[in-house]
Amino acid sequence: MNIQNIISEIEKTDPEIYDRLDTRRTAMKSFAKVSGKIALAALPFALGSMFKKAYGSPTSPTDIVIDTLNFALTLEYLESNFYIQAVNSGMIPAGGALNALTVIRDHENEHVNFLKTAITAAGATPVSFTAANFDFTAGGTFPTVFSDYGTLLAVAQTFEDTGVRAYKGQAGNLMSNNDYLTAALQIHSVEARHAAHIREMRKAANLLVPAGVDVKPWITLNESGIGTPAVQASYDGEESVMQAGIAITQIGGTQITAAAASEAFDEPLTKEQITAIVTPFFA
Amino acid sequence: MLHNEIKEDQPNGSQEILTRPVSRRNFFGMAGLGAAVIVTAASCKKDDIINNSGVNLGSGDAGILNYAYALEQLEAAFYTQIIATPYANISALEMAYLKDIRDHEVAHREFFKAALASNAIQSLEVDFSSIDFTNRTSVLATAKAFEDLGVSAYNGAGKLISNPDYLTLAGKIVSVEARHAAWIRDIISMGSFADMSAVDGNGLDKARMPDDVLTIAGTYIKTKLNASNLPTN
């Protein structure tokens, strides 16, 4: 991920980014200083906290709304570009599988266009990404993403389940605008429908890893059914059986198991957590 | 405005929803939010408006949570009945997943009951007389309707919630309902998980306001509900 490019991109939307970051020079200097001391894997967190510092106390509610919509748009560009390449990969089985990924691709494109329109209508500038901005091998973690069907669906599942967690985590930032909040919720549940279907596809095609693991349309504990720790951050926390301080396991004298309790509630992730997860997919 | 198409006397098909003791922890601290249960004894004539009589869902966030509690009661009762009297030729996978969904809905119901504590509405009576539980098509068509309705209900209610913590809680539940909806749709017709009957040309799911939701759900809820004090924006 090219930090400079991201900041440049944000600068188009928010010309005052460098003011928010103090000054361009001190911002980059302090970032370089910090990044020199931390592991590469922690870079997104450093970036996230730098942005948090910049945007942490928005001068008006609109700032946070636009920022949130642009964050959503960034994720939709990621998904949209992924499915465009997936559908064009020539390796998706014709019929139900190809039809499903085409439906999902179209939805993600629609989300991109919808959010672009919404941000523009609000008088702000939408972020913009092209295929060249993405690396769906995630820096070599998924080298066969568009040549191995199992890997492709594993990445798709991770994107969808992560997308659900991202929208869930951002809903509160849109509360000042009912229209944007409702639209974000309407996208959120579509991403969950996608996630459920991709999970069904992986199970039906016997693509679950490791052997013996099950994956249902809903998320059981923090299991992904994907045999690489690279995706685990997208599932950690989903095993929660406490909601608002109330234990769901055997609640009210029922037989609700920990597995069912975890499945019954999907969990949000913060912007920083989401940024850390998707950063490897940006070129 | 709500209709009052709920039938008063169904000799068959209506039943008490299972209720169980819950902790009285008043997590939400909603005292004074006006969710007191008001059960009217007044008879419900054809031209009565359900808004003005029946179990009062309350106002503010407590009202919205009671609204969600009512819907979860309906869903939990429905799946409990499916598992008690499975339809003919149910597959092992369908049985397993429908049990999962029942457990999720029961968990949602019990969560709202515990969270609302003394502000919780009573257990509702349901009316499933229009559903043939022996018939897969009838059961799954109803399940699809309930899940899609639930998704649209939570999507529409989001903006009515004041407390961001409750908004997040609603969000935690609605995506699970959407997962249910996708799977139910797929076992009815593979690939229909997010078809054009569910998702519009902008890639958006449906969002319905409480009055619309309760009008649809009213067919299956025998207990009259008063939604007139719910927030409207």
XYZ file of C-alpha atoms in Angstrom:
516
model
C 0.000 0.000 0.000
C 1.351 3.344 -0.989
C 0.693 5.700 1.891
C 1.498 8.734 -0.202
C -1.094 7.725 -2.797
C -3.776 7.276 -0.215
C -3.104 10.643 1.320
C -3.069 12.201 -2.150
C -6.397 10.558 -2.827
C -7.843 11.914 0.387
C -6.374 15.308 -0.440
C -8.627 15.445 -3.498
C -11.607 14.992 -1.213
C -10.311 16.948 1.679
C -7.872 19.658 0.669
C -7.233 20.331 4.311
C -5.875 16.888 5.052
C -2.397 18.205 5.673
C -3.677 20.872 7.989
C -5.461 18.174 9.887
C -2.257 16.177 9.977
C -0.417 19.261 11.216
C 1.619 20.054 8.129
C 2.545 17.862 5.229
C 6.164 17.793 6.171
C 5.778 17.110 9.848
C 3.033 14.597 9.159
C 5.151 12.572 6.801
C 8.170 13.023 8.976
C 6.381 11.808 12.040
C 4.813 8.973 10.103
C 8.204 7.918 8.764
C 9.581 8.105 12.242
C 6.831 5.910 13.585
C 6.848 3.483 10.675
C 10.560 3.007 11.032
C 9.991 1.617 14.456
C 7.073 -0.700 13.869
C 6.601 -3.959 12.042
C 5.188 -3.783 8.554
C 2.072 -5.619 9.693
C 1.288 -2.816 12.103
C 1.490 -0.117 9.445
C -2.248 0.050 8.892
C -2.770 0.690 12.563
C -0.263 3.511 12.480
C -1.988 4.876 9.407
C -5.352 4.474 11.065
C -4.263 6.325 14.134
C -2.749 9.077 12.021
C -6.087 9.523 10.285
C -7.893 9.254 13.553
C -5.782 12.082 14.826
C -6.631 14.056 11.728
C -10.329 13.267 11.694
C -10.888 12.360 15.328
C -12.580 15.613 16.189
C -14.426 16.629 13.073
C -15.311 20.270 12.870
C -18.829 19.420 11.755
C -20.963 16.290 11.621
C -20.793 16.406 7.837
C -17.102 15.631 7.928
C -17.639 12.319 9.600
C -20.585 11.436 7.375
C -18.644 12.108 4.180
C -15.593 10.395 5.581
C -17.692 7.343 6.392
C -19.350 7.292 2.980
C -15.934 7.529 1.310
C -14.684 4.697 3.491
C -17.659 2.601 2.373
C -17.019 3.590 -1.231
C -13.399 2.460 -0.908
C -14.550 -0.977 0.252
C -17.116 -1.175 -2.527
C -14.428 -0.376 -5.105
C -12.358 -3.196 -3.635
C -15.232 -5.665 -3.914
C -16.379 -4.439 -7.286
C -12.915 -4.763 -8.836
C -12.492 -8.173 -7.273
C -15.698 -9.564 -8.768
C -15.039 -7.979 -12.164
C -11.776 -9.908 -12.339
C -13.346 -13.019 -10.805
C -16.148 -13.149 -13.371
C -13.618 -12.528 -16.164
C -11.164 -15.123 -14.861
C -12.663 -17.855 -17.043
C -12.406 -20.355 -14.223
C -15.804 -19.955 -12.592
C -18.012 -22.961 -13.344
C -20.749 -21.968 -15.774
C -24.287 -22.017 -14.444
C -25.158 -21.307 -10.841
C -21.673 -20.280 -9.717
C -21.027 -17.855 -12.550
C -24.555 -16.486 -12.295
C -24.176 -15.874 -8.559
C -20.829 -14.100 -8.863
C -22.259 -11.996 -11.674
C -25.211 -10.974 -9.506
C -22.830 -10.041 -6.704
C -20.512 -8.151 -9.081
C -23.458 -6.148 -10.331
C -24.550 -5.294 -6.789
C -21.067 -4.104 -5.861
C -20.961 -1.939 -8.979
C -24.352 -0.538 -8.041
C -23.076 0.223 -4.553
C -20.093 2.079 -6.018
C -22.332 4.168 -8.236
C -24.879 4.773 -5.501
C -22.262 5.979 -3.022
C -20.519 8.127 -5.629
C -23.835 9.784 -6.395
C -24.650 10.251 -2.715
C -21.283 11.821 -1.919
C -21.435 14.095 -4.931
C -24.967 15.126 -4.056
C -23.710 16.104 -0.608
C -21.306 18.516 -2.270
C -18.239 16.439 -1.546
C -15.804 14.552 -3.753
C -15.962 10.770 -3.880
C -12.719 8.812 -3.692
C -11.793 7.001 -6.876
C -9.915 3.770 -7.536
C -9.121 1.737 -10.626
C -8.094 -1.874 -11.121
C -4.456 -0.795 -10.932
C -4.972 0.234 -7.310
C -5.610 -3.334 -6.193
C -3.530 -6.424 -5.615
C -5.873 -9.331 -4.977
C -2.976 -11.663 -4.259
C -2.530 -9.517 -1.138
C 1.161 -9.179 -1.730
C 1.528 -12.860 -2.570
C -0.622 -14.325 0.212
C -3.182 -15.540 -2.361
C -1.055 -16.029 -5.513
C -3.734 -18.208 -7.163
C -6.678 -15.940 -6.382
C -7.803 -15.858 -10.017
C -6.519 -19.281 -11.055
C -7.755 -21.496 -8.206
C -11.496 -21.607 -7.598
C -11.140 -22.473 -3.911
C -8.853 -19.522 -3.270
C -11.121 -17.201 -5.219
C -14.160 -18.173 -3.135
C -12.147 -17.992 0.089
C -11.178 -14.399 -0.698
C -14.764 -13.640 -1.731
C -16.102 -15.000 1.554
C -13.599 -12.943 3.503
C -14.525 -9.769 1.631
C -18.240 -10.297 2.196
C -18.010 -11.218 5.858
C -15.601 -8.309 6.377
C -17.899 -5.933 4.504
C -20.765 -6.858 6.796
C -18.600 -6.099 9.818
C -17.430 -2.812 8.305
C -20.911 -1.405 7.649
C -22.047 -2.562 11.074
C -19.163 -0.717 12.673
C -19.829 2.498 10.752
C -23.597 2.784 11.192
C -23.243 4.974 14.257
C -21.256 7.523 12.272
C -24.218 8.082 9.958
C -26.831 8.688 12.631
C -26.930 12.413 11.924
C -28.354 11.724 8.461
C -31.323 9.350 8.228
C -31.089 8.896 4.479
C -27.451 7.866 4.487
C -27.939 5.668 7.530
C -30.855 3.825 5.957
C -29.021 3.381 2.661
C -25.954 2.033 4.469
C -28.152 -0.449 6.327
C -29.744 -1.468 3.040
C -26.279 -2.174 1.621
C -25.202 -3.925 4.827
C -27.907 -6.587 4.593
C -27.196 -7.176 0.904
C -23.563 -7.873 1.773
C -24.830 -10.386 4.354
C -26.940 -12.093 1.684
C -23.842 -12.309 -0.508
C -21.801 -13.702 2.367
C -24.374 -16.402 3.045
C -24.419 -17.488 -0.579
C -20.636 -17.568 -0.989
C -20.451 -19.674 2.175
C -23.046 -22.075 0.717
C -21.013 -22.273 -2.510
C -17.818 -23.166 -0.659
C -19.529 -25.908 1.320
C -21.313 -27.326 -1.722
C -18.045 -27.443 -3.679
C -16.191 -29.156 -0.808
C -13.741 -26.295 -0.569
C -13.659 -25.987 3.207
C -10.318 -26.137 4.999
C -9.174 -27.851 7.146
C -10.889 -31.176 6.516
C -13.809 -31.742 8.836
C -14.587 -28.071 9.422
C -18.106 -26.915 8.597
C -19.162 -23.558 7.244
C -22.794 -22.521 7.319
C -24.441 -19.421 5.863
C -23.961 -17.874 9.322
C -20.658 -17.536 11.178
C -20.007 -20.126 13.872
C -17.650 -18.945 16.606
C -14.606 -17.431 14.872
C -14.322 -20.183 12.272
C -13.679 -19.241 8.662
C -13.252 -22.645 7.039
C -10.318 -21.016 5.269
C -7.014 -22.661 6.028
C -4.843 -19.601 6.379
C -4.283 -17.345 9.355
C -4.184 -14.426 6.910
C -7.989 -14.118 7.058
C -8.394 -14.696 10.786
C -8.705 -11.013 11.669
C -11.954 -11.005 9.685
C -13.399 -13.645 12.025
C -11.885 -12.896 15.393
C -14.493 -11.547 17.765
C -17.375 -13.328 16.030
C -17.240 -15.950 18.770
C -18.761 -13.485 21.235
C -21.586 -14.898 23.346
C -22.153 -11.713 25.369
C -24.414 -8.980 24.034
C -24.827 -5.708 25.903
C -23.666 -7.437 29.039
C -26.184 -10.252 28.669
C -24.999 -13.855 28.309
C -26.693 -15.464 25.301
C -25.603 -19.035 25.984
C -28.563 -20.790 27.668
C -30.310 -17.458 27.985
C -33.644 -17.594 29.784
C -33.266 -21.290 30.546
C -33.058 -22.224 26.864
C -30.630 -24.708 25.342
C -28.784 -22.087 23.290
C -25.214 -23.313 22.833
C -22.160 -21.101 22.551
C -22.024 -21.928 18.839
C -25.635 -20.846 18.290
C -25.151 -17.783 20.490
C -22.198 -16.705 18.358
C -24.091 -17.347 15.124
C -27.122 -15.346 16.249
C -25.195 -12.056 16.380
C -22.688 -10.761 13.836
C -20.021 -8.501 15.274
C -18.790 -5.094 14.082
C -15.200 -4.056 13.406
C -13.762 -0.572 13.680
C -12.462 1.416 10.757
C -8.918 0.778 11.945
C -9.503 -2.977 12.064
C -11.089 -2.991 8.620
C -8.265 -0.861 7.231
C -5.723 -3.347 8.572
C -7.605 -6.225 6.932
C -7.983 -4.678 3.491
C -4.659 -2.868 3.274
C -2.782 -5.873 1.801
C -5.252 -5.863 -1.107
C -4.245 -2.350 -2.177
C -1.346 -2.195 -4.609
C -51.953 3.205 10.391
C -52.399 -0.441 11.101
C -55.131 -2.742 10.050
C -56.882 -5.008 12.435
C -57.150 -8.057 10.308
C -56.027 -10.248 13.162
C -58.617 -12.855 13.834
C -59.896 -12.999 17.366
C -60.821 -16.624 17.567
C -58.908 -19.277 15.772
C -59.925 -22.742 16.892
C -56.773 -24.155 15.395
C -53.344 -22.898 14.671
C -52.773 -20.365 17.389
C -50.671 -21.056 20.386
C -48.877 -19.470 23.247
C -45.326 -18.617 22.423
C -42.923 -20.362 24.719
C -41.861 -18.146 27.517
C -39.164 -18.728 30.022
C -37.970 -16.925 33.084
C -35.289 -14.385 32.393
C -33.057 -12.259 34.460
C -34.596 -8.944 35.287
C -31.444 -7.058 34.697
C -32.468 -3.686 33.410
C -29.493 -3.156 31.164
C -31.092 -0.536 29.056
C -32.191 1.493 32.013
C -35.314 2.564 30.296
C -37.354 3.483 33.284
C -39.679 6.258 32.350
C -39.533 5.641 28.639
C -43.127 4.658 28.616
C -43.055 1.039 27.593
C -45.631 0.043 30.126
C -47.804 -2.779 28.998
C -51.330 -1.729 28.367
C -53.697 -4.526 27.596
C -57.077 -3.256 26.668
C -60.125 -5.322 27.261
C -62.006 -3.517 24.572
C -63.342 -5.644 21.801
C -61.856 -4.965 18.403
C -64.436 -4.129 15.833
C -63.643 -4.347 12.166
C -63.114 -0.618 11.820
C -60.987 -0.200 14.914
C -57.458 0.902 14.402
C -54.935 -1.301 16.065
C -52.798 1.725 16.865
C -55.208 2.838 19.488
C -55.675 -0.364 21.383
C -53.752 -3.470 22.189
C -50.347 -4.071 23.683
C -48.514 -0.771 23.765
C -45.039 -1.134 22.303
C -44.052 2.117 23.953
C -42.097 5.097 22.731
C -38.496 6.041 22.026
C -35.792 3.421 21.885
C -37.718 1.134 24.239
C -40.592 1.159 21.782
C -38.328 0.170 18.906
C -36.769 -2.593 20.974
C -40.235 -3.882 21.878
C -41.136 -3.751 18.198
C -38.079 -5.911 17.458
C -38.989 -8.145 20.400
C -42.452 -8.667 18.926
C -41.019 -9.680 15.554
C -38.501 -12.009 17.141
C -41.293 -13.623 19.156
C -43.126 -14.288 15.913
C -40.084 -15.748 14.186
C -39.058 -17.877 17.180
C -42.571 -19.324 17.469
C -42.640 -20.092 13.761
C -39.352 -22.008 13.689
C -40.189 -23.738 16.984
C -43.328 -25.057 15.303
C -41.383 -26.191 12.213
C -39.004 -28.231 14.342
C -41.856 -29.658 16.430
C -43.791 -30.725 13.327
C -41.318 -30.940 10.425
C -42.703 -30.872 6.890
C -42.783 -34.015 4.796
C -39.475 -35.231 3.359
C -37.373 -32.630 5.158
C -33.687 -33.246 4.438
C -31.112 -33.664 7.176
C -29.411 -30.410 6.171
C -32.678 -28.497 6.123
C -33.572 -29.862 9.553
C -30.161 -28.928 10.931
C -30.212 -25.411 9.530
C -33.822 -24.773 10.501
C -32.887 -25.801 14.042
C -30.000 -23.328 13.877
C -32.361 -20.588 12.747
C -34.827 -21.474 15.499
C -32.018 -21.170 18.027
C -30.952 -17.808 16.596
C -34.486 -16.433 16.765
C -34.998 -17.765 20.286
C -31.697 -16.138 21.256
C -32.858 -12.832 19.756
C -36.211 -13.066 21.524
C -34.686 -13.866 24.883
C -32.057 -11.166 24.434
C -34.674 -8.467 23.902
C -36.746 -9.765 26.784
C -33.759 -9.653 29.122
C -32.549 -6.302 27.841
C -35.946 -4.647 28.099
C -36.541 -6.185 31.530
C -39.539 -4.466 33.124
C -40.172 -2.521 29.922
C -40.713 -5.669 27.868
C -44.113 -6.312 26.368
C -45.904 -9.512 27.218
C -45.534 -12.753 25.313
C -47.631 -12.565 22.186
C -50.076 -15.082 20.829
C -49.467 -16.081 17.253
C -51.842 -17.282 14.570
C -50.325 -19.747 12.131
C -53.633 -21.033 10.795
C -52.729 -19.930 7.273
C -49.557 -22.056 7.242
C -49.554 -25.759 6.349
C -46.682 -27.045 8.454
C -46.775 -30.430 6.704
C -46.026 -28.795 3.382
C -42.476 -27.710 2.491
C -43.637 -25.109 0.002
C -45.985 -23.471 2.493
C -43.417 -23.474 5.290
C -40.532 -22.149 3.210
C -42.632 -19.469 1.520
C -43.590 -18.220 4.977
C -39.994 -18.425 6.183
C -38.839 -16.388 3.200
C -41.530 -13.796 3.853
C -40.632 -13.572 7.540
C -36.898 -13.269 6.945
C -37.194 -10.680 4.188
C -39.695 -8.814 6.347
C -37.361 -8.940 9.329
C -34.483 -7.566 7.284
C -36.605 -4.720 5.982
C -37.936 -4.030 9.477
C -34.493 -3.620 11.017
C -33.272 -1.619 8.018
C -36.235 0.738 8.369
C -36.010 1.007 12.144
C -32.344 1.984 12.224
C -33.059 5.671 11.774
C -35.681 5.565 14.531
C -33.109 4.565 17.146
C -31.451 7.271 19.255
C -28.789 5.364 21.139
C -25.862 4.266 18.939
C -25.341 1.146 21.068
C -28.847 -0.049 20.231
C -28.242 0.740 16.565
C -25.192 -1.514 16.647
C -27.203 -4.235 18.370
C -29.870 -4.035 15.695
C -27.086 -4.245 13.128
C -25.697 -7.370 14.757
C -29.066 -9.051 14.369
C -30.172 -7.824 10.949
C -27.216 -9.312 9.093
C -27.987 -12.691 10.634
C -31.598 -12.341 9.461
C -30.228 -11.531 5.996
C -28.100 -14.690 6.094
C -31.238 -16.642 6.972
C -33.157 -14.967 4.172
C -30.450 -15.798 1.637
C -30.339 -19.467 2.592
C -34.127 -19.892 2.711
C -34.380 -18.252 -0.691
C -31.667 -20.520 -2.058
C -33.343 -23.736 -0.926
C -36.566 -22.543 -2.529
C -34.777 -21.531 -5.727
C -30.978 -21.781 -5.870
C -29.447 -18.432 -6.748
C -32.347 -16.294 -5.510
C -30.448 -15.183 -2.361
C -30.494 -11.536 -3.436
C -32.672 -11.457 -6.522
C -34.645 -8.513 -7.805
C -37.571 -9.274 -5.499
C -35.263 -8.486 -2.573
C -32.663 -6.045 -3.910
C -33.368 -2.987 -6.050
C -31.460 -1.482 -8.984
C -29.147 0.412 -6.639
C -28.122 -2.807 -4.944
C -30.176 -1.892 -1.861
C -32.236 -4.239 0.303
C -35.698 -3.174 1.400
C -36.393 -0.868 4.357
C -39.882 -0.767 5.818
C -41.393 1.433 8.504
C -43.038 -0.216 11.534
C -46.622 0.381 10.396
C -45.976 -1.404 7.107
C -44.160 -4.247 8.827
C -46.844 -4.744 11.459
C -49.578 -4.700 8.850
C -47.863 -7.606 7.107
C -46.920 -9.406 10.322
C -50.395 -8.834 11.741
C -51.731 -11.801 9.804
C -49.662 -14.032 12.073
C -49.957 -12.212 15.396
C -53.184 -12.743 17.307
C -52.366 -10.296 20.084
C -53.222 -6.762 19.104
C -50.321 -4.329 19.122
C -50.380 -0.594 19.644
C -47.558 0.991 17.650
C -48.894 4.529 17.842
C -46.204 5.788 20.207
C -43.226 4.561 18.211
C -40.870 7.214 16.865
C -41.554 8.142 13.258
C -38.236 9.627 12.258
